[in-house]
């Protein structure tokens, strides 16, 4: 076996490993890197003995067996060290481990009960092997793995210089998060499509991550819209909100009525006199809302409604366009729109499905709002 | 007297063994095993083996290399035996079967000696209905 041949087959093996990596990219487990290196090392050993090629499954199995062998030596050596009341392993622990593993195949002097470990048969076999075998260094440079990343921990109360709010909280625990981060979620400008596109993924992630928060805020919006009932609506400090808004766009203060433009809502076709208008408005909303998740739809139309409890009723009566809650994606909007009442109400009740009884009031309010909104067709004349 | 001399001899023997072991461990630093140190350290750490001494890591690496080499040698012998058996029957296949390929069959036979049972699928069906009767396949 010449060096040229060895290098060729190694290259071929490297390519195969690459292809295998590409194929297995999606299924990478935690140990893939180490197993791949083991495969290469085993292949090199086999090649040194005279094999010219391998079956992939055979190579995988042999590499797996080799890895298990290493782990078995480690386990046995560690247990012998622990048996001797030590935590760090010794060369004699390793030799004992090797003897245990070699007892299947057998080694010289195995039956000798009182033999010394340093003169054990396994050691002699190893010495002979090292003397005989030609040295084949590993083909690639391996980095030290696994790579240990530095974690940035949250500061504790003591580190931040704050005192914990209550006595029962020790100061070495991490700080509580800022109240703005769990306060109201903001209303956002719908016409600002660029930021919308940029923040869409963030929004979706946030929605997915914190399910309860939008739920809570949705409730609050409905309460703002529908009633003047005394429900806790967190106003928050204007200054704090402003500060938070600068750092986080999702915490921007809610829209004020009359200062910003809102999206034109879409009405069901039976409420519209002119079918052409409906199509136009449908197209507009489709492009706006096409790529959003279904769960975000009600929030879109919701956000166009500012949260001003006292003016709400007046605004509704004074020619403000009625809102259409749209559930589902853009393709389905036509279908959904034909039967808005039942499905919308169903969806709303689904949202509140697992809430406790205290929110039944808001359920009824939500239904009332939807009914109200669909009962004001004449105000859509300017569409 | 005799016991004392024998005891002396055994002590000397033990000293020799220790010396041999120490020398061996020192020589390990020159010899680079095929299995890289990082890999061995990773798996040893996974199994709870704690030792800062790199010579022990090398010792484990060499032991594993020897184990793999032994298994592969046995598999190679199996492969060669099979090829020689084939060649005896048909001379014209002598040219084709010169390549030594590590197959699952040879490997499982070799590993059985070492107490490792590797069972291998003989074939894989490409669809759930492969091998069924034509009647049931039509259904």
Short mmCIF file of C-alpha atoms in Angstrom, two decimals:
data_model
loop_
_atom_site.label_atom_id
_atom_site.label_comp_id
_atom_site.label_asym_id
_atom_site.label_seq_id
_atom_site.Cartn_x
_atom_site.Cartn_y
_atom_site.Cartn_z
CA UNK A 1 0.00 0.00 0.00
CA UNK A 2 1.61 3.19 -1.14
CA UNK A 3 1.10 6.63 0.25
CA UNK A 4 -0.58 7.82 -2.92
CA UNK A 5 -3.23 5.17 -2.65
CA UNK A 6 -3.76 5.97 0.97
CA UNK A 7 -4.30 9.61 0.26
CA UNK A 8 -6.73 8.92 -2.55
CA UNK A 9 -8.89 6.66 -0.51
CA UNK A 10 -8.76 9.14 2.31
CA UNK A 11 -9.89 11.90 0.01
CA UNK A 12 -12.67 9.71 -1.22
CA UNK A 13 -13.60 9.01 2.33
CA UNK A 14 -13.51 12.70 3.10
CA UNK A 15 -15.88 13.38 0.23
CA UNK A 16 -18.15 10.65 1.37
CA UNK A 17 -18.13 12.08 4.82
CA UNK A 18 -19.06 15.47 3.37
CA UNK A 19 -21.93 14.01 1.42
CA UNK A 20 -23.03 12.13 4.44
CA UNK A 21 -22.89 15.32 6.44
CA UNK A 22 -24.96 17.14 3.84
CA UNK A 23 -27.53 14.41 3.77
CA UNK A 24 -27.70 14.20 7.50
CA UNK A 25 -27.68 17.94 8.02
CA UNK A 26 -31.21 18.10 9.22
CA UNK A 27 -30.87 15.22 11.60
CA UNK A 28 -27.68 16.29 13.36
CA UNK A 29 -27.61 15.10 16.90
CA UNK A 30 -25.42 16.28 19.67
CA UNK A 31 -22.69 13.75 19.02
CA UNK A 32 -22.45 13.85 15.24
CA UNK A 33 -19.10 15.56 15.15
CA UNK A 34 -17.42 13.12 17.48
CA UNK A 35 -18.90 10.16 15.64
CA UNK A 36 -17.69 11.49 12.33
CA UNK A 37 -14.18 11.84 13.67
CA UNK A 38 -14.35 8.33 15.07
CA UNK A 39 -15.39 7.06 11.66
CA UNK A 40 -12.40 8.70 10.02
CA UNK A 41 -9.99 7.36 12.62
CA UNK A 42 -11.33 3.82 12.30
CA UNK A 43 -11.16 4.03 8.55
CA UNK A 44 -7.53 5.06 8.79
CA UNK A 45 -6.73 2.13 11.05
CA UNK A 46 -8.45 -0.32 8.72
CA UNK A 47 -6.71 1.12 5.74
CA UNK A 48 -3.40 0.70 7.47
CA UNK A 49 -4.15 -2.98 7.81
CA UNK A 50 -4.88 -3.49 4.14
CA UNK A 51 -8.54 -2.82 3.50
CA UNK A 52 -9.17 -0.93 0.32
CA UNK A 53 -12.75 0.12 0.80
CA UNK A 54 -15.63 -0.29 3.19
CA UNK A 55 -19.32 -0.70 3.27
CA UNK A 56 -20.75 2.38 4.89
CA UNK A 57 -22.76 0.40 7.40
CA UNK A 58 -19.75 -1.68 8.34
CA UNK A 59 -17.68 1.41 8.94
CA UNK A 60 -20.43 2.96 11.03
CA UNK A 61 -20.77 -0.16 13.12
CA UNK A 62 -17.07 -0.49 13.73
CA UNK A 63 -16.75 3.18 14.64
CA UNK A 64 -19.66 2.82 17.02
CA UNK A 65 -18.07 -0.23 18.61
CA UNK A 66 -14.80 1.68 19.00
CA UNK A 67 -16.58 4.57 20.67
CA UNK A 68 -18.35 2.22 23.02
CA UNK A 69 -15.03 0.64 23.85
CA UNK A 70 -13.60 3.99 24.88
CA UNK A 71 -16.62 4.72 27.00
CA UNK A 72 -16.47 1.30 28.58
CA UNK A 73 -12.83 1.76 29.54
CA UNK A 74 -13.69 5.12 31.03
CA UNK A 75 -16.61 3.73 32.97
CA UNK A 76 -14.68 0.78 34.35
CA UNK A 77 -11.63 2.81 35.24
CA UNK A 78 -13.81 5.38 36.98
CA UNK A 79 -15.61 2.72 38.98
CA UNK A 80 -12.35 1.16 40.07
CA UNK A 81 -11.09 4.55 41.18
CA UNK A 82 -14.27 5.16 43.15
CA UNK A 83 -13.94 1.74 44.69
CA UNK A 84 -10.54 2.75 45.97
CA UNK A 85 -11.99 5.94 47.45
CA UNK A 86 -10.53 8.19 44.81
CA UNK A 87 -12.18 10.55 42.37
CA UNK A 88 -9.32 10.81 39.89
CA UNK A 89 -8.28 7.83 37.88
CA UNK A 90 -4.96 6.12 37.99
CA UNK A 91 -2.98 4.14 35.47
CA UNK A 92 -3.80 1.06 37.47
CA UNK A 93 -7.49 1.78 37.20
CA UNK A 94 -7.12 1.91 33.46
CA UNK A 95 -5.16 -1.32 33.41
CA UNK A 96 -7.80 -3.01 35.50
CA UNK A 97 -10.44 -1.71 33.10
CA UNK A 98 -8.50 -3.08 30.17
CA UNK A 99 -8.21 -6.41 31.88
CA UNK A 100 -11.93 -6.53 32.41
CA UNK A 101 -12.60 -5.79 28.80
CA UNK A 102 -9.91 -8.13 27.60
CA UNK A 103 -11.14 -11.02 29.66
CA UNK A 104 -13.51 -12.01 26.87
CA UNK A 105 -10.76 -12.49 24.38
CA UNK A 106 -8.24 -13.48 27.00
CA UNK A 107 -4.72 -12.36 27.67
CA UNK A 108 -1.66 -14.04 29.10
CA UNK A 109 -1.68 -14.27 32.83
CA UNK A 110 -5.41 -13.74 33.13
CA UNK A 111 -5.89 -16.77 35.31
CA UNK A 112 -3.19 -15.66 37.72
CA UNK A 113 -5.17 -14.20 40.57
CA UNK A 114 -2.42 -12.37 42.37
CA UNK A 115 -0.51 -10.92 39.49
CA UNK A 116 0.68 -7.36 39.69
CA UNK A 117 -1.05 -4.90 37.51
CA UNK A 118 2.02 -3.35 36.03
CA UNK A 119 3.13 -6.69 34.70
CA UNK A 120 -0.28 -7.56 33.39
CA UNK A 121 -0.72 -9.30 30.10
CA UNK A 122 -2.69 -6.43 28.60
CA UNK A 123 0.18 -4.06 29.20
CA UNK A 124 2.59 -6.41 27.56
CA UNK A 125 0.28 -6.80 24.61
CA UNK A 126 0.03 -3.08 24.28
CA UNK A 127 3.76 -2.62 24.41
CA UNK A 128 4.16 -5.19 21.72
CA UNK A 129 1.50 -3.55 19.59
CA UNK A 130 3.05 -0.13 19.87
CA UNK A 131 6.39 -1.58 18.96
CA UNK A 132 5.05 -3.35 15.89
CA UNK A 133 2.39 -1.12 14.43
CA UNK A 134 3.31 1.68 12.11
CA UNK A 135 2.36 5.09 13.27
CA UNK A 136 -0.54 6.57 11.37
CA UNK A 137 -1.38 10.06 12.61
CA UNK A 138 -4.93 11.28 12.31
CA UNK A 139 -5.69 12.91 8.98
CA UNK A 140 -7.28 16.13 10.19
CA UNK A 141 -6.63 18.68 12.85
CA UNK A 142 -9.30 18.29 15.47
CA UNK A 143 -10.33 21.22 17.60
CA UNK A 144 -11.01 20.83 21.26
CA UNK A 145 -14.65 19.98 21.62
CA UNK A 146 -17.26 20.45 22.89
CA UNK A 147 -16.79 24.18 22.74
CA UNK A 148 -17.73 25.84 25.99
CA UNK A 149 -19.60 29.08 25.47
CA UNK A 150 -19.51 31.87 27.94
CA UNK A 151 -22.90 32.41 29.44
CA UNK A 152 -24.00 35.90 30.32
CA UNK A 153 -26.05 35.49 33.41
CA UNK A 154 -28.71 37.91 34.50
CA UNK A 155 -27.44 40.20 37.24
CA UNK A 156 -28.56 39.45 40.73
CA UNK A 157 -30.12 41.97 43.05
CA UNK A 158 -26.84 42.43 44.83
CA UNK A 159 -24.91 42.85 41.60
CA UNK A 160 -27.32 45.42 40.25
CA UNK A 161 -27.27 47.32 43.49
CA UNK A 162 -30.96 46.98 44.07
CA UNK A 163 -32.67 45.69 47.11
CA UNK A 164 -35.19 42.93 46.58
CA UNK A 165 -38.78 44.06 46.90
CA UNK A 166 -39.71 41.68 49.68
CA UNK A 167 -38.04 40.13 52.63
CA UNK A 168 -38.44 36.59 51.50
CA UNK A 169 -36.36 37.16 48.36
CA UNK A 170 -32.62 36.85 48.97
CA UNK A 171 -30.38 39.33 47.25
CA UNK A 172 -28.28 36.79 45.41
CA UNK A 173 -31.20 35.77 43.22
CA UNK A 174 -31.43 37.33 39.74
CA UNK A 175 -33.30 40.54 39.34
CA UNK A 176 -36.93 40.74 38.37
CA UNK A 177 -37.49 41.88 34.77
CA UNK A 178 -38.45 45.47 34.05
CA UNK A 179 -42.18 46.09 34.42
CA UNK A 180 -42.34 47.48 30.88
CA UNK A 181 -41.44 44.13 29.46
CA UNK A 182 -44.57 42.56 30.79
CA UNK A 183 -46.88 45.59 30.59
CA UNK A 184 -49.22 46.40 27.69
CA UNK A 185 -48.31 45.33 24.22
CA UNK A 186 -48.25 48.21 21.79
CA UNK A 187 -50.49 49.16 18.89
CA UNK A 188 -48.50 49.64 15.77
CA UNK A 189 -48.82 51.69 12.67
CA UNK A 190 -50.37 49.57 10.01
CA UNK A 191 -49.26 51.64 7.08
CA UNK A 192 -45.66 51.30 8.07
CA UNK A 193 -45.12 48.23 5.99
CA UNK A 194 -41.34 48.27 5.99
CA UNK A 195 -41.00 47.98 9.69
CA UNK A 196 -43.81 45.52 9.61
CA UNK A 197 -41.94 43.27 7.27
CA UNK A 198 -38.81 43.57 9.33
CA UNK A 199 -40.54 43.01 12.60
CA UNK A 200 -42.88 40.37 11.35
CA UNK A 201 -40.65 37.50 12.28
CA UNK A 202 -39.95 39.02 15.64
CA UNK A 203 -43.64 39.54 16.16
CA UNK A 204 -44.44 35.98 15.25
CA UNK A 205 -41.76 34.70 17.57
CA UNK A 206 -42.99 36.84 20.37
CA UNK A 207 -46.51 35.73 19.75
CA UNK A 208 -45.51 32.17 19.85
CA UNK A 209 -43.39 32.55 22.90
CA UNK A 210 -45.66 34.52 25.12
CA UNK A 211 -49.11 33.30 24.48
CA UNK A 212 -50.78 34.75 27.48
CA UNK A 213 -49.64 38.27 27.02
CA UNK A 214 -51.43 38.99 23.73
CA UNK A 215 -54.43 37.26 25.15
CA UNK A 216 -54.42 39.55 28.11
CA UNK A 217 -53.87 42.59 25.98
CA UNK A 218 -56.51 41.52 23.51
CA UNK A 219 -58.91 41.36 26.37
CA UNK A 220 -57.88 44.80 27.41
CA UNK A 221 -58.41 46.16 23.93
CA UNK A 222 -61.83 44.64 23.76
CA UNK A 223 -62.63 46.12 27.09
CA UNK A 224 -61.41 49.49 25.90
CA UNK A 225 -63.46 49.21 22.78
CA UNK A 226 -66.62 47.76 24.10
CA UNK A 227 -67.34 48.95 27.54
CA UNK A 228 -66.57 51.34 30.25
CA UNK A 229 -66.55 48.58 32.83
CA UNK A 230 -64.05 48.88 35.53
CA UNK A 231 -61.36 46.55 34.37
CA UNK A 232 -57.75 47.12 35.12
CA UNK A 233 -56.20 48.79 32.14
CA UNK A 234 -52.58 49.46 32.71
CA UNK A 235 -51.88 52.93 31.48
CA UNK A 236 -48.26 52.92 32.45
CA UNK A 237 -46.09 55.96 32.72
CA UNK A 238 -45.84 57.90 29.53
CA UNK A 239 -42.18 58.55 30.09
CA UNK A 240 -41.38 54.96 30.82
CA UNK A 241 -43.30 53.85 27.79
CA UNK A 242 -41.44 56.29 25.65
CA UNK A 243 -38.13 55.08 26.95
CA UNK A 244 -39.10 51.49 26.39
CA UNK A 245 -40.34 52.31 22.93
CA UNK A 246 -37.00 53.62 21.90
CA UNK A 247 -35.35 50.38 22.81
CA UNK A 248 -38.12 48.00 21.79
CA UNK A 249 -40.59 48.80 18.97
CA UNK A 250 -43.15 46.45 20.43
CA UNK A 251 -43.41 48.58 23.51
CA UNK A 252 -44.22 51.77 21.67
CA UNK A 253 -47.14 53.69 23.13
CA UNK A 254 -50.50 52.93 21.61
CA UNK A 255 -51.80 54.90 18.64
CA UNK A 256 -53.86 57.96 19.28
CA UNK A 257 -56.98 58.43 17.25
CA UNK A 258 -56.70 60.93 14.49
CA UNK A 259 -52.94 61.15 14.42
CA UNK A 260 -52.15 58.15 12.33
CA UNK A 261 -53.73 56.42 9.42
CA UNK A 262 -55.48 53.17 9.81
CA UNK A 263 -56.05 50.40 7.32
CA UNK A 264 -59.30 50.26 5.51
CA UNK A 265 -61.37 47.43 6.86
CA UNK A 266 -63.06 44.90 4.66
CA UNK A 267 -66.76 44.29 4.82
CA UNK A 268 -68.59 41.15 3.82
CA UNK A 269 -70.07 41.37 0.31
CA UNK A 270 -73.67 41.20 1.41
CA UNK A 271 -73.25 44.38 3.41
CA UNK A 272 -71.68 46.27 0.57
CA UNK A 273 -73.80 47.73 -2.18
CA UNK A 274 -71.02 47.88 -4.71
CA UNK A 275 -69.26 44.60 -5.34
CA UNK A 276 -66.43 46.37 -7.17
CA UNK A 277 -65.54 48.32 -4.08
CA UNK A 278 -65.45 45.17 -2.11
CA UNK A 279 -62.97 43.59 -4.45
CA UNK A 280 -60.73 46.61 -4.31
CA UNK A 281 -60.73 46.73 -0.61
CA UNK A 282 -60.22 43.04 -0.49
CA UNK A 283 -57.14 43.34 -2.64
CA UNK A 284 -55.76 46.05 -0.43
CA UNK A 285 -56.20 44.08 2.70
CA UNK A 286 -54.94 40.94 1.05
CA UNK A 287 -51.61 42.49 0.23
CA UNK A 288 -51.40 43.92 3.68
CA UNK A 289 -52.25 40.83 5.53
CA UNK A 290 -51.17 38.13 3.15
CA UNK A 291 -48.15 36.80 4.89
CA UNK A 292 -49.29 37.18 8.43
CA UNK A 293 -50.24 34.32 10.63
CA UNK A 294 -53.95 33.80 11.18
CA UNK A 295 -53.61 34.51 14.83
CA UNK A 296 -52.33 37.94 14.02
CA UNK A 297 -55.35 39.00 11.97
CA UNK A 298 -57.55 40.19 14.74
CA UNK A 299 -54.64 42.08 16.16
CA UNK A 300 -54.17 43.94 12.88
CA UNK A 301 -57.69 45.19 12.75
CA UNK A 302 -57.59 45.61 16.46
CA UNK A 303 -54.61 47.82 16.43
CA UNK A 304 -56.32 50.24 14.15
CA UNK A 305 -58.70 50.94 16.97
CA UNK A 306 -57.21 53.18 19.57
CA UNK A 307 -57.81 52.57 23.16
CA UNK A 308 -59.86 55.51 24.34
CA UNK A 309 -62.62 54.28 26.56
CA UNK A 310 -64.65 57.41 26.84
CA UNK A 311 -64.63 58.33 23.19
CA UNK A 312 -65.28 54.88 21.88
CA UNK A 313 -69.01 54.97 21.65
CA UNK A 314 -69.02 58.43 20.16
CA UNK A 315 -66.46 57.50 17.63
CA UNK A 316 -68.49 54.53 16.56
CA UNK A 317 -71.54 56.63 16.09
CA UNK A 318 -69.77 59.50 14.39
CA UNK A 319 -69.01 57.84 11.10
CA UNK A 320 -65.96 55.84 11.96
CA UNK A 321 -65.65 52.90 9.61
CA UNK A 322 -66.77 49.68 11.15
CA UNK A 323 -64.22 47.07 11.85
CA UNK A 324 -64.14 43.64 10.48
CA UNK A 325 -62.34 41.00 12.43
CA UNK A 326 -60.69 38.76 9.95
CA UNK A 327 -59.62 35.33 10.94
CA UNK A 328 -57.67 33.12 8.64
CA UNK A 329 -55.14 33.93 5.93
CA UNK A 330 -55.59 36.07 2.86
CA UNK A 331 -56.66 33.23 0.62
CA UNK A 332 -59.45 32.28 2.93
CA UNK A 333 -60.64 35.80 3.58
CA UNK A 334 -63.29 35.74 0.91
CA UNK A 335 -64.74 32.59 2.28
CA UNK A 336 -64.55 33.65 5.86
CA UNK A 337 -66.08 36.99 5.12
CA UNK A 338 -69.33 35.50 3.90
CA UNK A 339 -70.13 34.10 7.27
CA UNK A 340 -68.36 36.36 9.64
CA UNK A 341 -70.61 36.20 12.57
CA UNK A 342 -70.64 32.59 13.47
CA UNK A 343 -67.03 31.88 12.71
CA UNK A 344 -65.67 35.01 14.28
CA UNK A 345 -67.57 34.43 17.40
CA UNK A 346 -66.43 30.86 17.46
CA UNK A 347 -62.86 31.96 17.07
CA UNK A 348 -63.14 34.48 19.82
CA UNK A 349 -64.60 31.96 22.13
CA UNK A 350 -61.82 29.57 21.21
CA UNK A 351 -59.32 32.18 22.24
CA UNK A 352 -60.92 32.45 25.57
CA UNK A 353 -61.58 28.78 25.78
CA UNK A 354 -59.45 27.97 28.76
CA UNK A 355 -60.01 31.12 30.73
CA UNK A 356 -61.76 31.14 34.01
CA UNK A 357 -65.23 32.44 34.66
CA UNK A 358 -64.18 35.99 35.34
CA UNK A 359 -63.69 36.51 31.62
CA UNK A 360 -67.11 35.43 30.50
CA UNK A 361 -68.11 39.03 30.72
CA UNK A 362 -65.47 39.92 28.18
CA UNK A 363 -66.60 37.03 26.00
CA UNK A 364 -70.04 38.51 25.87
CA UNK A 365 -68.57 41.91 25.26
CA UNK A 366 -66.53 40.57 22.40
CA UNK A 367 -69.59 39.06 20.79
CA UNK A 368 -71.49 42.29 21.24
CA UNK A 369 -68.72 44.22 19.57
CA UNK A 370 -68.67 41.93 16.59
CA UNK A 371 -72.38 42.17 16.21
CA UNK A 372 -72.19 45.90 16.51
CA UNK A 373 -69.46 46.24 13.99
CA UNK A 374 -71.29 44.34 11.36
CA UNK A 375 -74.44 46.33 11.90
CA UNK A 376 -73.07 49.65 10.71
CA UNK A 377 -72.92 49.28 6.94
CA UNK A 378 -74.05 52.78 6.00
CA UNK A 379 -70.94 54.30 7.49
CA UNK A 380 -68.77 52.62 4.97
CA UNK A 381 -69.90 54.92 2.23
CA UNK A 382 -66.51 56.52 1.88
CA UNK A 383 -64.85 53.18 1.04
CA UNK B 1 15.83 -19.00 52.44
CA UNK B 2 14.26 -20.20 49.29
CA UNK B 3 11.16 -18.22 50.03
CA UNK B 4 13.21 -15.15 50.64
CA UNK B 5 15.04 -15.41 47.33
CA UNK B 6 11.87 -16.06 45.46
CA UNK B 7 10.32 -13.12 47.18
CA UNK B 8 13.35 -11.10 46.22
CA UNK B 9 13.03 -12.25 42.66
CA UNK B 10 9.38 -11.40 42.52
CA UNK B 11 10.12 -7.97 43.91
CA UNK B 12 12.73 -7.46 41.26
CA UNK B 13 10.28 -8.69 38.70
CA UNK B 14 7.78 -6.19 39.95
CA UNK B 15 10.33 -3.45 39.72
CA UNK B 16 11.02 -4.46 36.16
CA UNK B 17 7.36 -4.42 35.39
CA UNK B 18 6.97 -1.00 36.90
CA UNK B 19 9.97 0.22 35.03
CA UNK B 20 8.62 -1.20 31.83
CA UNK B 21 5.29 0.44 32.41
CA UNK B 22 6.85 3.80 33.17
CA UNK B 23 8.99 3.55 30.11
CA UNK B 24 6.01 2.61 28.03
CA UNK B 25 4.01 5.56 29.26
CA UNK B 26 6.89 7.85 28.48
CA UNK B 27 7.22 6.40 25.00
CA UNK B 28 3.56 7.04 24.42
CA UNK B 29 4.25 10.71 24.22
CA UNK B 30 6.34 10.10 21.13
CA UNK B 31 3.89 7.76 19.50
CA UNK B 32 0.84 9.46 18.02
CA UNK B 33 -2.14 7.16 18.06
CA UNK B 34 -4.47 7.29 15.09
CA UNK B 35 -7.42 8.11 17.29
CA UNK B 36 -7.06 11.79 18.17
CA UNK B 37 -6.65 12.82 21.77
CA UNK B 38 -9.58 15.21 21.71
CA UNK B 39 -12.00 12.49 20.72
CA UNK B 40 -10.78 10.15 23.43
CA UNK B 41 -10.92 12.91 26.03
CA UNK B 42 -14.46 13.78 24.99
CA UNK B 43 -15.76 10.28 25.42
CA UNK B 44 -13.80 9.63 28.58
CA UNK B 45 -15.21 12.80 30.06
CA UNK B 46 -18.68 11.65 29.08
CA UNK B 47 -18.23 8.45 31.02
CA UNK B 48 -16.85 10.07 34.15
CA UNK B 49 -13.17 9.45 33.70
CA UNK B 50 -11.23 12.22 35.33
CA UNK B 51 -7.52 12.52 34.86
CA UNK B 52 -5.41 15.47 33.82
CA UNK B 53 -2.54 13.22 32.79
CA UNK B 54 -2.34 13.04 29.03
CA UNK B 55 -0.41 9.80 29.11
CA UNK B 56 -3.47 7.98 30.35
CA UNK B 57 -5.52 9.41 27.50
CA UNK B 58 -2.88 8.16 25.11
CA UNK B 59 -2.95 4.79 26.81
CA UNK B 60 -6.68 4.52 26.27
CA UNK B 61 -6.31 5.70 22.68
CA UNK B 62 -3.67 3.10 21.98
CA UNK B 63 -5.73 0.38 23.63
CA UNK B 64 -8.74 1.28 21.49
CA UNK B 65 -6.61 1.37 18.39
CA UNK B 66 -5.27 -2.05 19.19
CA UNK B 67 -8.80 -3.35 19.71
CA UNK B 68 -10.00 -1.97 16.41
CA UNK B 69 -6.93 -3.27 14.67
CA UNK B 70 -7.55 -6.73 16.08
CA UNK B 71 -11.15 -6.74 14.96
CA UNK B 72 -10.22 -5.45 11.53
CA UNK B 73 -7.49 -8.04 11.19
CA UNK B 74 -9.96 -10.80 11.94
CA UNK B 75 -12.39 -9.34 9.43
CA UNK B 76 -9.61 -9.15 6.86
CA UNK B 77 -8.79 -12.75 7.40
CA UNK B 78 -12.42 -13.66 6.94
CA UNK B 79 -12.53 -11.65 3.73
CA UNK B 80 -9.40 -13.28 2.38
CA UNK B 81 -10.64 -16.72 3.32
CA UNK B 82 -13.86 -16.06 1.45
CA UNK B 83 -12.02 -14.82 -1.58
CA UNK B 84 -9.70 -17.79 -1.66
CA UNK B 85 -12.71 -20.08 -1.41
CA UNK B 86 -14.33 -18.33 -4.36
CA UNK B 87 -11.18 -18.40 -6.41
CA UNK B 88 -10.92 -22.12 -5.95
CA UNK B 89 -14.25 -22.56 -7.68
CA UNK B 90 -14.01 -20.07 -10.51
CA UNK B 91 -10.71 -18.91 -11.86
CA UNK B 92 -12.17 -16.16 -14.00
CA UNK B 93 -13.37 -14.24 -10.97
CA UNK B 94 -9.87 -13.93 -9.63
CA UNK B 95 -9.31 -10.56 -11.27
CA UNK B 96 -12.53 -9.01 -10.05
CA UNK B 97 -12.36 -9.93 -6.38
CA UNK B 98 -8.94 -8.56 -5.64
CA UNK B 99 -10.32 -5.61 -3.72
CA UNK B 100 -10.58 -6.13 0.01
CA UNK B 101 -13.82 -4.68 1.22
CA UNK B 102 -14.92 -4.47 4.82
CA UNK B 103 -18.41 -5.91 4.75
CA UNK B 104 -20.98 -6.21 7.46
CA UNK B 105 -20.87 -9.96 7.31
CA UNK B 106 -17.15 -10.26 7.92
CA UNK B 107 -17.33 -7.65 10.61
CA UNK B 108 -20.13 -9.33 12.51
CA UNK B 109 -18.26 -12.63 12.41
CA UNK B 110 -15.10 -11.00 13.68
CA UNK B 111 -16.91 -9.09 16.40
CA UNK B 112 -18.65 -12.19 17.65
CA UNK B 113 -15.30 -13.40 18.94
CA UNK B 114 -15.05 -10.30 21.03
CA UNK B 115 -18.48 -10.66 22.53
CA UNK B 116 -20.13 -7.99 20.39
CA UNK B 117 -23.25 -9.20 18.62
CA UNK B 118 -23.91 -7.17 15.51
CA UNK B 119 -26.95 -8.27 13.62
CA UNK B 120 -27.41 -6.81 10.19
CA UNK B 121 -30.46 -6.41 8.01
CA UNK B 122 -30.16 -8.70 5.07
CA UNK B 123 -32.27 -6.56 2.81
CA UNK B 124 -34.49 -3.55 2.97
CA UNK B 125 -37.88 -3.37 1.28
CA UNK B 126 -38.43 -0.23 -0.75
CA UNK B 127 -42.16 -0.03 -0.06
CA UNK B 128 -44.53 -1.50 2.49
CA UNK B 129 -46.13 -3.72 -0.09
CA UNK B 130 -42.91 -5.21 -1.37
CA UNK B 131 -42.90 -8.96 -1.21
CA UNK B 132 -46.64 -9.27 -0.73
CA UNK B 133 -48.88 -11.30 -3.00
CA UNK B 134 -50.09 -9.54 -6.10
CA UNK B 135 -53.68 -9.79 -4.91
CA UNK B 136 -53.08 -7.93 -1.72
CA UNK B 137 -50.92 -5.41 -3.52
CA UNK B 138 -53.73 -4.58 -5.92
CA UNK B 139 -55.97 -3.87 -3.00
#
